[in-house]
PDB file of C-alpha atoms in Angstrom:
ATOM      1  CA  MET K  30    -168.873  42.128 111.290  1.00  0.00           C
ATOM      2  CA  THR K  31    -169.280  38.281 111.743  1.00  0.00           C
ATOM      3  CA  GLN K  32    -167.235  38.410 114.879  1.00  0.00           C
ATOM      4  CA  ILE K  33    -169.257  40.896 116.440  1.00  0.00           C
ATOM      5  CA  ILE K  34    -172.668  39.031 115.632  1.00  0.00           C
ATOM      6  CA  ASN K  35    -171.134  35.889 117.149  1.00  0.00           C
ATOM      7  CA  LYS K  36    -169.810  37.805 120.304  1.00  0.00           C
ATOM      8  CA  THR K  37    -173.461  39.623 120.721  1.00  0.00           C
ATOM      9  CA  PHE K  38    -175.264  36.174 120.216  1.00  0.00           C
ATOM     10  CA  GLN K  39    -173.183  34.531 122.893  1.00  0.00           C
ATOM     11  CA  ILE K  40    -173.483  37.162 125.176  1.00  0.00           C
ATOM     12  CA  ALA K  41    -177.302  37.167 124.808  1.00  0.00           C
ATOM     13  CA  LEU K  42    -177.372  33.359 125.011  1.00  0.00           C
ATOM     14  CA  PHE K  43    -175.517  33.217 128.274  1.00  0.00           C
ATOM     15  CA  LEU K  44    -177.531  36.244 130.105  1.00  0.00           C
ATOM     16  CA  THR K  45    -180.812  34.406 128.796  1.00  0.00           C
ATOM     17  CA  LEU K  46    -179.803  31.238 130.571  1.00  0.00           C
ATOM     18  CA  ILE K  47    -178.703  33.227 133.672  1.00  0.00           C
ATOM     19  CA  ILE K  48    -182.395  34.684 133.765  1.00  0.00           C
ATOM     20  CA  ILE K  49    -183.861  31.366 132.861  1.00  0.00           C
ATOM     21  CA  PHE K  50    -182.098  29.415 135.517  1.00  0.00           C
ATOM     22  CA  GLN K  51    -182.346  31.746 138.360  1.00  0.00           C
ATOM     23  CA  TRP K  52    -186.085  32.351 137.716  1.00  0.00           C
ATOM     24  CA  LEU K  53    -186.954  28.658 137.667  1.00  0.00           C
ATOM     25  CA  GLY K  54    -186.556  28.596 141.214  1.00  0.00           C
ATOM     26  CA  TYR K  55    -189.605  30.623 141.532  1.00  0.00           C
ATOM     27  CA  TYR K  56    -191.843  27.849 140.528  1.00  0.00           C
ATOM     28  CA  TYR K  57    -190.576  25.678 143.175  1.00  0.00           C
ATOM     29  CA  SER K  58    -190.502  27.794 146.150  1.00  0.00           C
ATOM     30  CA  ASN K  59    -192.936  30.673 145.983  1.00  0.00           C
ATOM     31  CA  THR K  60    -191.810  32.911 148.916  1.00  0.00           C
ATOM     32  CA  ASP K  61    -191.161  36.696 149.398  1.00  0.00           C
ATOM     33  CA  ILE K  62    -187.357  35.823 150.474  1.00  0.00           C
ATOM     34  CA  TYR K  63    -186.560  33.571 147.540  1.00  0.00           C
ATOM     35  CA  ASN K  64    -187.935  36.144 145.004  1.00  0.00           C
ATOM     36  CA  ASP K  65    -186.006  39.038 146.439  1.00  0.00           C
ATOM     37  CA  VAL K  66    -182.686  36.702 146.582  1.00  0.00           C
ATOM     38  CA  THR K  67    -183.257  35.464 143.151  1.00  0.00           C
ATOM     39  CA  PHE K  68    -183.788  38.766 141.765  1.00  0.00           C
ATOM     40  CA  THR K  69    -180.539  39.947 143.418  1.00  0.00           C
ATOM     41  CA  ASN K  70    -178.380  37.151 142.240  1.00  0.00           C
ATOM     42  CA  THR K  71    -179.694  37.148 138.594  1.00  0.00           C
ATOM     43  CA  ALA K  72    -178.730  41.405 138.877  1.00  0.00           C
ATOM     44  CA  VAL K  73    -175.395  40.114 140.136  1.00  0.00           C
ATOM     45  CA  LEU K  74    -174.556  37.276 137.757  1.00  0.00           C
ATOM     46  CA  ILE K  75    -175.115  39.812 134.944  1.00  0.00           C
ATOM     47  CA  ILE K  76    -173.022  42.523 136.360  1.00  0.00           C
ATOM     48  CA  TYR K  77    -170.682  40.093 137.111  1.00  0.00           C
ATOM     49  CA  PHE K  78    -170.486  38.841 133.748  1.00  0.00           C
ATOM     50  CA  LEU K  79    -170.093  42.308 132.065  1.00  0.00           C
ATOM     51  CA  THR K  80    -167.223  43.205 134.432  1.00  0.00           C
ATOM     52  CA  ILE K  81    -165.239  40.422 133.758  1.00  0.00           C
ATOM     53  CA  ASN K  82    -166.057  40.943 130.093  1.00  0.00           C
ATOM     54  CA  PHE K  83    -164.849  44.676 130.277  1.00  0.00           C
ATOM     55  CA  LEU K  84    -161.527  43.568 132.208  1.00  0.00           C
ATOM     56  CA  ILE K  85    -160.625  40.926 129.485  1.00  0.00           C
ATOM     57  CA  ARG K  86    -161.130  43.804 126.715  1.00  0.00           C
ATOM     58  CA  TYR K  87    -159.622  46.594 128.591  1.00  0.00           C
ATOM     59  CA  GLY K  88    -157.201  45.006 131.416  1.00  0.00           C
ATOM     60  CA  ASN K  89    -154.278  46.553 129.958  1.00  0.00           C
ATOM     61  CA  SER K  90    -155.264  50.186 130.778  1.00  0.00           C
ATOM     62  CA  LEU K  91    -156.292  49.488 134.398  1.00  0.00           C
ATOM     63  CA  SER K  92    -153.854  49.667 137.409  1.00  0.00           C
ATOM     64  CA  LYS K  93    -154.126  47.478 140.436  1.00  0.00           C
ATOM     65  CA  SER K  94    -155.357  50.381 142.410  1.00  0.00           C
ATOM     66  CA  LYS K  95    -158.601  50.799 140.401  1.00  0.00           C
ATOM     67  CA  LEU K  96    -159.119  47.001 140.641  1.00  0.00           C
ATOM     68  CA  LEU K  97    -159.238  47.426 144.622  1.00  0.00           C
ATOM     69  CA  PHE K  98    -161.483  50.454 144.140  1.00  0.00           C
ATOM     70  CA  VAL K  99    -163.885  48.556 141.869  1.00  0.00           C
ATOM     71  CA  VAL K 100    -163.722  45.466 144.423  1.00  0.00           C
ATOM     72  CA  PHE K 101    -164.567  47.892 147.319  1.00  0.00           C
ATOM     73  CA  ALA K 102    -167.563  49.879 145.511  1.00  0.00           C
ATOM     74  CA  TYR K 103    -168.729  46.507 144.048  1.00  0.00           C
ATOM     75  CA  SER K 104    -168.566  44.673 147.524  1.00  0.00           C
ATOM     76  CA  LEU K 105    -169.840  47.404 149.518  1.00  0.00           C
ATOM     77  CA  ILE K 106    -172.908  47.863 147.199  1.00  0.00           C
ATOM     78  CA  LEU K 107    -173.678  44.265 147.029  1.00  0.00           C
ATOM     79  CA  SER K 108    -172.962  43.961 151.086  1.00  0.00           C
ATOM     80  CA  LEU K 109    -175.822  46.464 151.545  1.00  0.00           C
ATOM     81  CA  ILE K 110    -178.481  44.976 149.265  1.00  0.00           C
ATOM     82  CA  TYR K 111    -177.864  41.666 151.204  1.00  0.00           C
ATOM     83  CA  VAL K 112    -177.946  43.493 154.759  1.00  0.00           C
ATOM     84  CA  LEU K 113    -181.246  45.070 153.553  1.00  0.00           C
ATOM     85  CA  ILE K 114    -182.755  41.716 152.737  1.00  0.00           C
ATOM     86  CA  TYR K 115    -181.924  40.094 156.041  1.00  0.00           C
ATOM     87  CA  HIS K 116    -183.267  43.059 157.951  1.00  0.00           C
ATOM     88  CA  ASN K 117    -186.537  42.855 155.862  1.00  0.00           C
ATOM     89  CA  TYR K 118    -187.236  39.532 156.673  1.00  0.00           C
ATOM     90  CA  THR K 119    -185.500  38.903 160.030  1.00  0.00           C
ATOM     91  CA  GLY K 120    -185.678  42.291 161.522  1.00  0.00           C
ATOM     92  CA  ASP K 121    -181.860  42.137 162.356  1.00  0.00           C
ATOM     93  CA  PHE K 122    -178.615  42.098 160.600  1.00  0.00           C
ATOM     94  CA  PHE K 123    -177.753  38.311 160.553  1.00  0.00           C
ATOM     95  CA  ASP K 124    -177.981  36.026 157.661  1.00  0.00           C
ATOM     96  CA  PHE K 125    -180.511  33.473 157.277  1.00  0.00           C
ATOM     97  CA  GLN K 126    -178.278  30.688 158.409  1.00  0.00           C
ATOM     98  CA  ARG K 127    -178.786  30.994 162.125  1.00  0.00           C
ATOM     99  CA  GLY K 128    -176.412  28.696 163.332  1.00  0.00           C
ATOM    100  CA  ASP K 129    -172.412  29.855 163.607  1.00  0.00           C
ATOM    101  CA  THR K 130    -173.061  33.313 163.216  1.00  0.00           C
ATOM    102  CA  ILE K 131    -175.375  33.777 166.100  1.00  0.00           C
ATOM    103  CA  ALA K 132    -173.245  31.316 167.941  1.00  0.00           C
ATOM    104  CA  TYR K 133    -170.017  33.771 167.330  1.00  0.00           C
ATOM    105  CA  HIS K 134    -172.153  36.969 168.066  1.00  0.00           C
ATOM    106  CA  ASN K 135    -173.190  35.841 171.423  1.00  0.00           C
ATOM    107  CA  SER K 136    -169.576  34.585 172.310  1.00  0.00           C
ATOM    108  CA  ALA K 137    -168.217  37.696 171.236  1.00  0.00           C
ATOM    109  CA  ILE K 138    -170.475  39.617 173.320  1.00  0.00           C
ATOM    110  CA  HIS K 139    -170.098  37.202 176.269  1.00  0.00           C
ATOM    111  CA  TYR K 140    -166.198  37.557 176.444  1.00  0.00           C
ATOM    112  CA  LYS K 141    -166.250  41.391 175.431  1.00  0.00           C
ATOM    113  CA  ASN K 142    -165.659  42.607 179.016  1.00  0.00           C
ATOM    114  CA  TYR K 143    -163.439  39.820 180.143  1.00  0.00           C
ATOM    115  CA  SER K 144    -159.548  40.493 180.747  1.00  0.00           C
ATOM    116  CA  PHE K 145    -157.244  39.092 178.411  1.00  0.00           C
ATOM    117  CA  LYS K 146    -156.212  36.342 180.731  1.00  0.00           C
ATOM    118  CA  ASP K 147    -159.612  35.403 181.735  1.00  0.00           C
ATOM    119  CA  PHE K 148    -160.921  35.500 178.160  1.00  0.00           C
ATOM    120  CA  ILE K 149    -158.154  33.165 176.967  1.00  0.00           C
ATOM    121  CA  LEU K 150    -158.793  30.645 179.692  1.00  0.00           C
ATOM    122  CA  ASN K 151    -162.233  30.572 179.182  1.00  0.00           C
ATOM    123  CA  LEU K 152    -162.281  30.482 175.294  1.00  0.00           C
ATOM    124  CA  LEU K 153    -159.836  27.338 175.721  1.00  0.00           C
ATOM    125  CA  GLN K 154    -162.102  25.829 178.224  1.00  0.00           C
ATOM    126  CA  PHE K 155    -165.410  26.060 176.442  1.00  0.00           C
ATOM    127  CA  ASN K 156    -164.630  26.146 172.703  1.00  0.00           C
ATOM    128  CA  ASP K 157    -163.190  24.085 169.930  1.00  0.00           C
ATOM    129  CA  TRP K 158    -159.764  24.758 168.616  1.00  0.00           C
ATOM    130  CA  ASP K 159    -160.681  25.832 165.429  1.00  0.00           C
ATOM    131  CA  GLU K 160    -163.432  28.244 166.786  1.00  0.00           C
ATOM    132  CA  LEU K 161    -161.050  30.271 168.800  1.00  0.00           C
ATOM    133  CA  GLY K 162    -159.811  32.700 165.896  1.00  0.00           C
ATOM    134  CA  VAL K 163    -163.146  33.693 164.629  1.00  0.00           C
ATOM    135  CA  ILE K 164    -164.220  34.567 168.453  1.00  0.00           C
ATOM    136  CA  ILE K 165    -161.025  36.345 169.076  1.00  0.00           C
ATOM    137  CA  TYR K 166    -161.675  38.365 165.856  1.00  0.00           C
ATOM    138  CA  VAL K 167    -165.162  39.343 166.471  1.00  0.00           C
ATOM    139  CA  ARG K 168    -164.597  40.184 170.326  1.00  0.00           C
ATOM    140  CA  PHE K 169    -162.006  42.578 169.216  1.00  0.00           C
ATOM    141  CA  LEU K 170    -163.896  44.325 166.778  1.00  0.00           C
ATOM    142  CA  TYR K 171    -167.187  44.384 169.089  1.00  0.00           C
ATOM    143  CA  LYS K 172    -164.618  46.176 171.717  1.00  0.00           C
ATOM    144  CA  ILE K 173    -164.507  49.120 169.366  1.00  0.00           C
ATOM    145  CA  ILE K 174    -168.144  48.714 167.781  1.00  0.00           C
ATOM    146  CA  GLU K 175    -170.553  46.041 169.083  1.00  0.00           C
ATOM    147  CA  SER K 176    -172.354  45.506 165.804  1.00  0.00           C
ATOM    148  CA  PRO K 177    -172.301  42.893 162.963  1.00  0.00           C
ATOM    149  CA  LEU K 178    -172.526  45.699 160.442  1.00  0.00           C
ATOM    150  CA  PHE K 179    -168.886  46.766 162.116  1.00  0.00           C
ATOM    151  CA  VAL K 180    -167.699  43.210 161.193  1.00  0.00           C
ATOM    152  CA  TYR K 181    -169.332  43.319 157.625  1.00  0.00           C
ATOM    153  CA  PHE K 182    -167.589  46.440 157.159  1.00  0.00           C
ATOM    154  CA  SER K 183    -164.031  45.163 158.398  1.00  0.00           C
ATOM    155  CA  ASN K 184    -164.743  41.966 156.466  1.00  0.00           C
ATOM    156  CA  ILE K 185    -164.957  44.253 153.203  1.00  0.00           C
ATOM    157  CA  ILE K 186    -161.697  46.174 154.084  1.00  0.00           C
ATOM    158  CA  LEU K 187    -160.056  42.625 154.710  1.00  0.00           C
ATOM    159  CA  ALA K 188    -161.194  41.416 151.406  1.00  0.00           C
ATOM    160  CA  LEU K 189    -158.929  44.487 149.638  1.00  0.00           C
ATOM    161  CA  PHE K 190    -155.758  42.992 151.491  1.00  0.00           C
ATOM    162  CA  SER K 191    -156.789  39.401 149.995  1.00  0.00           C
ATOM    163  CA  THR K 192    -157.212  40.911 146.625  1.00  0.00           C
ATOM    164  CA  SER K 193    -154.113  42.866 146.444  1.00  0.00           C
ATOM    165  CA  ILE K 194    -152.198  39.665 147.845  1.00  0.00           C
ATOM    166  CA  LEU K 195    -154.076  37.440 145.079  1.00  0.00           C
ATOM    167  CA  TYR K 196    -153.014  39.794 142.481  1.00  0.00           C
ATOM    168  CA  LYS K 197    -149.257  39.596 143.502  1.00  0.00           C
ATOM    169  CA  LEU K 198    -149.298  35.924 143.501  1.00  0.00           C
ATOM    170  CA  SER K 199    -150.857  35.978 140.039  1.00  0.00           C
ATOM    171  CA  ARG K 200    -148.305  38.243 138.806  1.00  0.00           C
ATOM    172  CA  LEU K 201    -145.564  35.363 139.640  1.00  0.00           C
ATOM    173  CA  TYR K 202    -147.156  33.667 136.750  1.00  0.00           C
ATOM    174  CA  LEU K 203    -149.398  35.647 134.614  1.00  0.00           C
ATOM    175  CA  SER K 204    -149.455  39.213 132.735  1.00  0.00           C
ATOM    176  CA  HIS K 205    -150.760  42.143 134.149  1.00  0.00           C
ATOM    177  CA  LYS K 206    -154.011  41.898 132.340  1.00  0.00           C
ATOM    178  CA  GLU K 207    -154.158  38.241 132.980  1.00  0.00           C
ATOM    179  CA  SER K 208    -153.503  38.748 136.742  1.00  0.00           C
ATOM    180  CA  LEU K 209    -156.295  41.535 136.941  1.00  0.00           C
ATOM    181  CA  VAL K 210    -158.958  39.007 135.599  1.00  0.00           C
ATOM    182  CA  ALA K 211    -158.023  36.010 137.319  1.00  0.00           C
ATOM    183  CA  THR K 212    -158.314  38.241 140.653  1.00  0.00           C
ATOM    184  CA  ALA K 213    -161.315  39.908 139.688  1.00  0.00           C
ATOM    185  CA  LEU K 214    -163.155  36.449 138.826  1.00  0.00           C
ATOM    186  CA  PHE K 215    -162.519  35.706 142.769  1.00  0.00           C
ATOM    187  CA  ALA K 216    -162.772  38.854 144.529  1.00  0.00           C
ATOM    188  CA  LEU K 217    -165.915  39.927 142.843  1.00  0.00           C
ATOM    189  CA  SER K 218    -167.645  36.320 143.150  1.00  0.00           C
ATOM    190  CA  SER K 219    -171.230  36.918 144.797  1.00  0.00           C
ATOM    191  CA  TYR K 220    -170.231  33.678 146.904  1.00  0.00           C
ATOM    192  CA  PHE K 221    -167.458  35.410 148.256  1.00  0.00           C
ATOM    193  CA  ILE K 222    -168.674  38.593 148.985  1.00  0.00           C
ATOM    194  CA  TYR K 223    -171.762  36.860 151.107  1.00  0.00           C
ATOM    195  CA  PHE K 224    -169.333  35.723 153.694  1.00  0.00           C
ATOM    196  CA  HIS K 225    -168.441  39.167 154.126  1.00  0.00           C
ATOM    197  CA  VAL K 226    -171.956  39.978 155.525  1.00  0.00           C
ATOM    198  CA  SER K 227    -171.949  37.411 157.792  1.00  0.00           C
ATOM    199  CA  LEU K 228    -170.116  36.214 160.768  1.00  0.00           C
ATOM    200  CA  PHE K 229    -168.616  33.341 159.658  1.00  0.00           C
ATOM    201  CA  LYS K 230    -165.005  32.921 159.513  1.00  0.00           C
ATOM    202  CA  GLU K 231    -164.207  32.507 155.836  1.00  0.00           C
ATOM    203  CA  SER K 232    -163.484  36.243 155.120  1.00  0.00           C
ATOM    204  CA  ILE K 233    -160.427  36.257 157.567  1.00  0.00           C
ATOM    205  CA  PHE K 234    -159.594  32.145 156.686  1.00  0.00           C
ATOM    206  CA  VAL K 235    -159.103  33.520 153.048  1.00  0.00           C
ATOM    207  CA  PHE K 236    -157.014  36.152 153.929  1.00  0.00           C
ATOM    208  CA  LEU K 237    -154.709  33.898 155.824  1.00  0.00           C
ATOM    209  CA  CYS K 238    -154.814  31.277 153.173  1.00  0.00           C
ATOM    210  CA  ILE K 239    -153.765  33.423 150.235  1.00  0.00           C
ATOM    211  CA  THR K 240    -151.028  35.041 152.440  1.00  0.00           C
ATOM    212  CA  ALA K 241    -149.479  31.618 153.418  1.00  0.00           C
ATOM    213  CA  ILE K 242    -149.667  30.445 149.850  1.00  0.00           C
ATOM    214  CA  TYR K 243    -148.010  33.890 148.765  1.00  0.00           C
ATOM    215  CA  ASN K 244    -145.289  33.616 151.203  1.00  0.00           C
ATOM    216  CA  ALA K 245    -144.508  30.189 150.355  1.00  0.00           C
ATOM    217  CA  GLN K 246    -143.981  30.998 146.854  1.00  0.00           C
ATOM    218  CA  LYS K 247    -141.742  34.165 147.808  1.00  0.00           C
ATOM    219  CA  ILE K 248    -139.791  31.402 149.992  1.00  0.00           C
ATOM    220  CA  VAL K 249    -139.236  29.050 146.799  1.00  0.00           C
ATOM    221  CA  GLU K 250    -137.739  32.169 145.102  1.00  0.00           C
ATOM    222  CA  LYS K 251    -135.568  34.073 147.211  1.00  0.00           C
ATOM    223  CA  ASN K 252    -135.898  32.105 150.507  1.00  0.00           C
ATOM    224  CA  ASN K 253    -136.028  35.503 152.818  1.00  0.00           C
ATOM    225  CA  LEU K 254    -136.212  35.775 156.376  1.00  0.00           C
ATOM    226  CA  LYS K 255    -139.674  37.943 156.072  1.00  0.00           C
ATOM    227  CA  SER K 256    -141.415  35.598 153.596  1.00  0.00           C
ATOM    228  CA  ILE K 257    -140.310  32.521 156.191  1.00  0.00           C
ATOM    229  CA  PHE K 258    -141.569  34.395 159.345  1.00  0.00           C
ATOM    230  CA  THR K 259    -144.903  35.656 157.556  1.00  0.00           C
ATOM    231  CA  PHE K 260    -145.574  32.216 156.186  1.00  0.00           C
ATOM    232  CA  ILE K 261    -145.111  30.421 159.724  1.00  0.00           C
ATOM    233  CA  ILE K 262    -147.183  33.063 161.460  1.00  0.00           C
ATOM    234  CA  SER K 263    -150.273  32.555 158.396  1.00  0.00           C
ATOM    235  CA  LEU K 264    -150.310  28.533 159.263  1.00  0.00           C
ATOM    236  CA  GLY K 265    -150.251  29.235 163.010  1.00  0.00           C
ATOM    237  CA  LEU K 266    -153.465  31.758 162.551  1.00  0.00           C
ATOM    238  CA  LEU K 267    -155.048  29.183 160.230  1.00  0.00           C
ATOM    239  CA  SER K 268    -154.988  26.588 162.806  1.00  0.00           C
ATOM    240  CA  LEU K 269    -157.428  28.610 164.718  1.00  0.00           C
ATOM    241  CA  PHE K 270    -159.948  28.849 162.160  1.00  0.00           C
ATOM    242  CA  ARG K 271    -159.459  25.194 160.191  1.00  0.00           C
ATOM    243  CA  ILE K 272    -156.853  23.019 162.022  1.00  0.00           C
ATOM    244  CA  GLY K 273    -156.391  20.848 159.132  1.00  0.00           C
ATOM    245  CA  THR K 274    -155.809  23.350 156.355  1.00  0.00           C
ATOM    246  CA  PRO K 275    -152.410  24.728 157.466  1.00  0.00           C
ATOM    247  CA  ILE K 276    -151.021  21.041 157.865  1.00  0.00           C
ATOM    248  CA  LEU K 277    -152.526  20.672 154.231  1.00  0.00           C
ATOM    249  CA  ILE K 278    -150.455  23.946 152.709  1.00  0.00           C
ATOM    250  CA  LEU K 279    -147.452  23.020 154.829  1.00  0.00           C
ATOM    251  CA  GLY K 280    -147.446  19.439 153.199  1.00  0.00           C
ATOM    252  CA  SER K 281    -148.166  20.647 149.776  1.00  0.00           C
ATOM    253  CA  TYR K 282    -145.191  22.993 150.019  1.00  0.00           C
ATOM    254  CA  LEU K 283    -142.718  20.494 151.311  1.00  0.00           C
ATOM    255  CA  LEU K 284    -143.986  18.063 148.637  1.00  0.00           C
ATOM    256  CA  TYR K 285    -143.555  20.677 146.064  1.00  0.00           C
ATOM    257  CA  ASN K 286    -140.190  21.458 147.081  1.00  0.00           C
ATOM    258  CA  PHE K 287    -139.408  17.635 147.184  1.00  0.00           C
ATOM    259  CA  LEU K 288    -140.727  17.268 143.749  1.00  0.00           C
ATOM    260  CA  ARG K 289    -138.506  20.176 142.583  1.00  0.00           C
ATOM    261  CA  SER K 290    -135.475  18.625 143.860  1.00  0.00           C
ATOM    262  CA  MET K 291    -135.916  14.786 143.447  1.00  0.00           C
ATOM    263  CA  LYS K 292    -134.563  12.635 140.441  1.00  0.00           C
ATOM    264  CA  PHE K 293    -137.376  10.804 138.790  1.00  0.00           C
ATOM    265  CA  ASN K 294    -135.877   7.199 138.932  1.00  0.00           C
ATOM    266  CA  LEU K 295    -138.236   4.260 139.914  1.00  0.00           C
ATOM    267  CA  LYS K 296    -137.567   4.257 143.522  1.00  0.00           C
ATOM    268  CA  ASN K 297    -138.406   8.163 144.212  1.00  0.00           C
ATOM    269  CA  ILE K 298    -141.515   7.435 142.247  1.00  0.00           C
ATOM    270  CA  ILE K 299    -142.433   4.596 144.076  1.00  0.00           C
ATOM    271  CA  ALA K 300    -141.898   6.723 147.157  1.00  0.00           C
ATOM    272  CA  LEU K 301    -143.918   9.297 146.018  1.00  0.00           C
ATOM    273  CA  ILE K 302    -146.639   6.940 145.147  1.00  0.00           C
ATOM    274  CA  LEU K 303    -146.536   5.811 148.743  1.00  0.00           C
ATOM    275  CA  LEU K 304    -146.303   9.241 150.312  1.00  0.00           C
ATOM    276  CA  ILE K 305    -149.756  10.614 148.726  1.00  0.00           C
ATOM    277  CA  PRO K 306    -152.112   8.056 150.616  1.00  0.00           C
ATOM    278  CA  ILE K 307    -150.220   8.240 153.935  1.00  0.00           C
ATOM    279  CA  LEU K 308    -150.667  12.248 154.084  1.00  0.00           C
ATOM    280  CA  TYR K 309    -154.250  11.736 152.890  1.00  0.00           C
ATOM    281  CA  TYR K 310    -155.026   9.342 155.644  1.00  0.00           C
ATOM    282  CA  SER K 311    -153.121  11.406 158.066  1.00  0.00           C
ATOM    283  CA  LEU K 312    -154.995  14.457 157.394  1.00  0.00           C
ATOM    284  CA  PHE K 313    -158.171  12.998 156.741  1.00  0.00           C
ATOM    285  CA  PRO K 314    -159.458  12.550 160.673  1.00  0.00           C
ATOM    286  CA  LEU K 315    -158.163  16.506 160.954  1.00  0.00           C
ATOM    287  CA  PHE K 316    -160.687  17.340 158.241  1.00  0.00           C
ATOM    288  CA  ILE K 317    -163.612  15.317 159.919  1.00  0.00           C
ATOM    289  CA  ALA K 318    -163.067  16.930 163.082  1.00  0.00           C
ATOM    290  CA  THR K 319    -163.435  20.445 161.443  1.00  0.00           C
ATOM    291  CA  TYR K 320    -166.187  19.955 159.230  1.00  0.00           C
ATOM    292  CA  GLY K 321    -168.221  17.059 161.328  1.00  0.00           C
ATOM    293  CA  LYS K 322    -170.937  17.261 163.346  1.00  0.00           C
ATOM    294  CA  TYR K 323    -168.921  16.367 166.638  1.00  0.00           C
ATOM    295  CA  ALA K 324    -166.780  19.627 166.435  1.00  0.00           C
ATOM    296  CA  SER K 325    -169.617  22.067 166.567  1.00  0.00           C
ATOM    297  CA  VAL K 326    -172.427  20.459 168.580  1.00  0.00           C
ATOM    298  CA  GLU K 327    -171.473  21.273 171.880  1.00  0.00           C
ATOM    299  CA  PHE K 328    -170.259  24.671 170.582  1.00  0.00           C
ATOM    300  CA  LEU K 329    -173.568  25.928 169.202  1.00  0.00           C
ATOM    301  CA  SER K 330    -175.721  24.441 171.767  1.00  0.00           C
ATOM    302  CA  TYR K 331    -174.238  26.566 174.299  1.00  0.00           C
ATOM    303  CA  TYR K 332    -173.936  29.804 172.593  1.00  0.00           C
ATOM    304  CA  VAL K 333    -176.935  29.983 170.121  1.00  0.00           C
ATOM    305  CA  ASN K 334    -179.203  29.540 173.347  1.00  0.00           C
ATOM    306  CA  ALA K 335    -177.124  32.073 175.316  1.00  0.00           C
ATOM    307  CA  SER K 336    -179.468  34.841 174.211  1.00  0.00           C
ATOM    308  CA  GLY K 337    -182.642  35.328 172.399  1.00  0.00           C
ATOM    309  CA  TYR K 338    -181.241  35.007 168.887  1.00  0.00           C
ATOM    310  CA  GLY K 339    -181.265  31.362 167.147  1.00  0.00           C
TER     311      GLY K 339
END
C-alpha cells in the first residue's frame, strides 16, 4: 500500500511540474501561437510520460511490431496536430522556422523537372555539399507528390525504420523489455517527431546514423560483407547531410577497435592521450563548416528568395 501511495505521489508531482513549467511561459509570451503550442506540448509530455511508464510495467508482453504500431499512430496524430497549428497561423504547411525548410522546398521544385544529369551538375554548382542530400530526398518525393505533407508522411514511415533498427541495436546489449523502453524514449520524443513535420534533414539523417552505428556493431560481432557494405554506404550518404558526422562515426569505430585490441601499457596509453586531441582538432573545422553561418548563408539567400515564401 505504501509503495502505491509513493508511486502515485511521484506521478502527481511529475505531472504537476510539467504543467507549471509549461504554462509559466504564458506570462512571458501572451500570444495565441505560444498558447496553442504550450497546450500541445503539455498534453504531449503527459502522454509521453504515461506511455513510457506503461512500457516499463508491461513491456515483456509487447512485441516489436506492436511498438512500431504505437510509434506510427502516435507520430501520425502528433504530426497532424503540429501541421494544423502551422496552417492556422501561417496559411501553409511549413513550420515557424522559415529558413532552411523554405529553401529546401524551393530548391526541390526548382530542380524537379531537370534531367538527372543537369540536376546533379546544377546541384553541385550552387549548393553546399552537406545540403545535397536533403534536396535530393525532397526532390525525389516531389516528383511523386509535390506537397510538404507527403514529405512529412514519408518522414514518419522512415522513422519506423529508424525505430526498428534502434530496437535491434538495443537488443545487442539489453533485454527485450529494456530495448522497448529505450527505443520508445527516443521514437516517441516530441523533439524527434517535430522533425517529421518539417523539411529539415534530421529525419533521414537520424535513420542513416542509426543504420551506420548498428552495422558497425554487426561488423565487430560477425565482420560479414553485408554489414561492411551497408556501413560504408550509410557513411557515404551521411556526408551529404552533415559532412563531419560520418568521419566522427568512422573515427569512433576505428578507435573502439583499437581499444579492444590494444595492450594497456604506458606507451599505448600515452599514444591514446595524444590521439584524442589530434582527432578533435582535425574534425573541428568540419563541424564549423557544417553548422556555421558561412555554410548556409549563400544557399539560403538564393533559395529562400526564389519564391514568395520566406
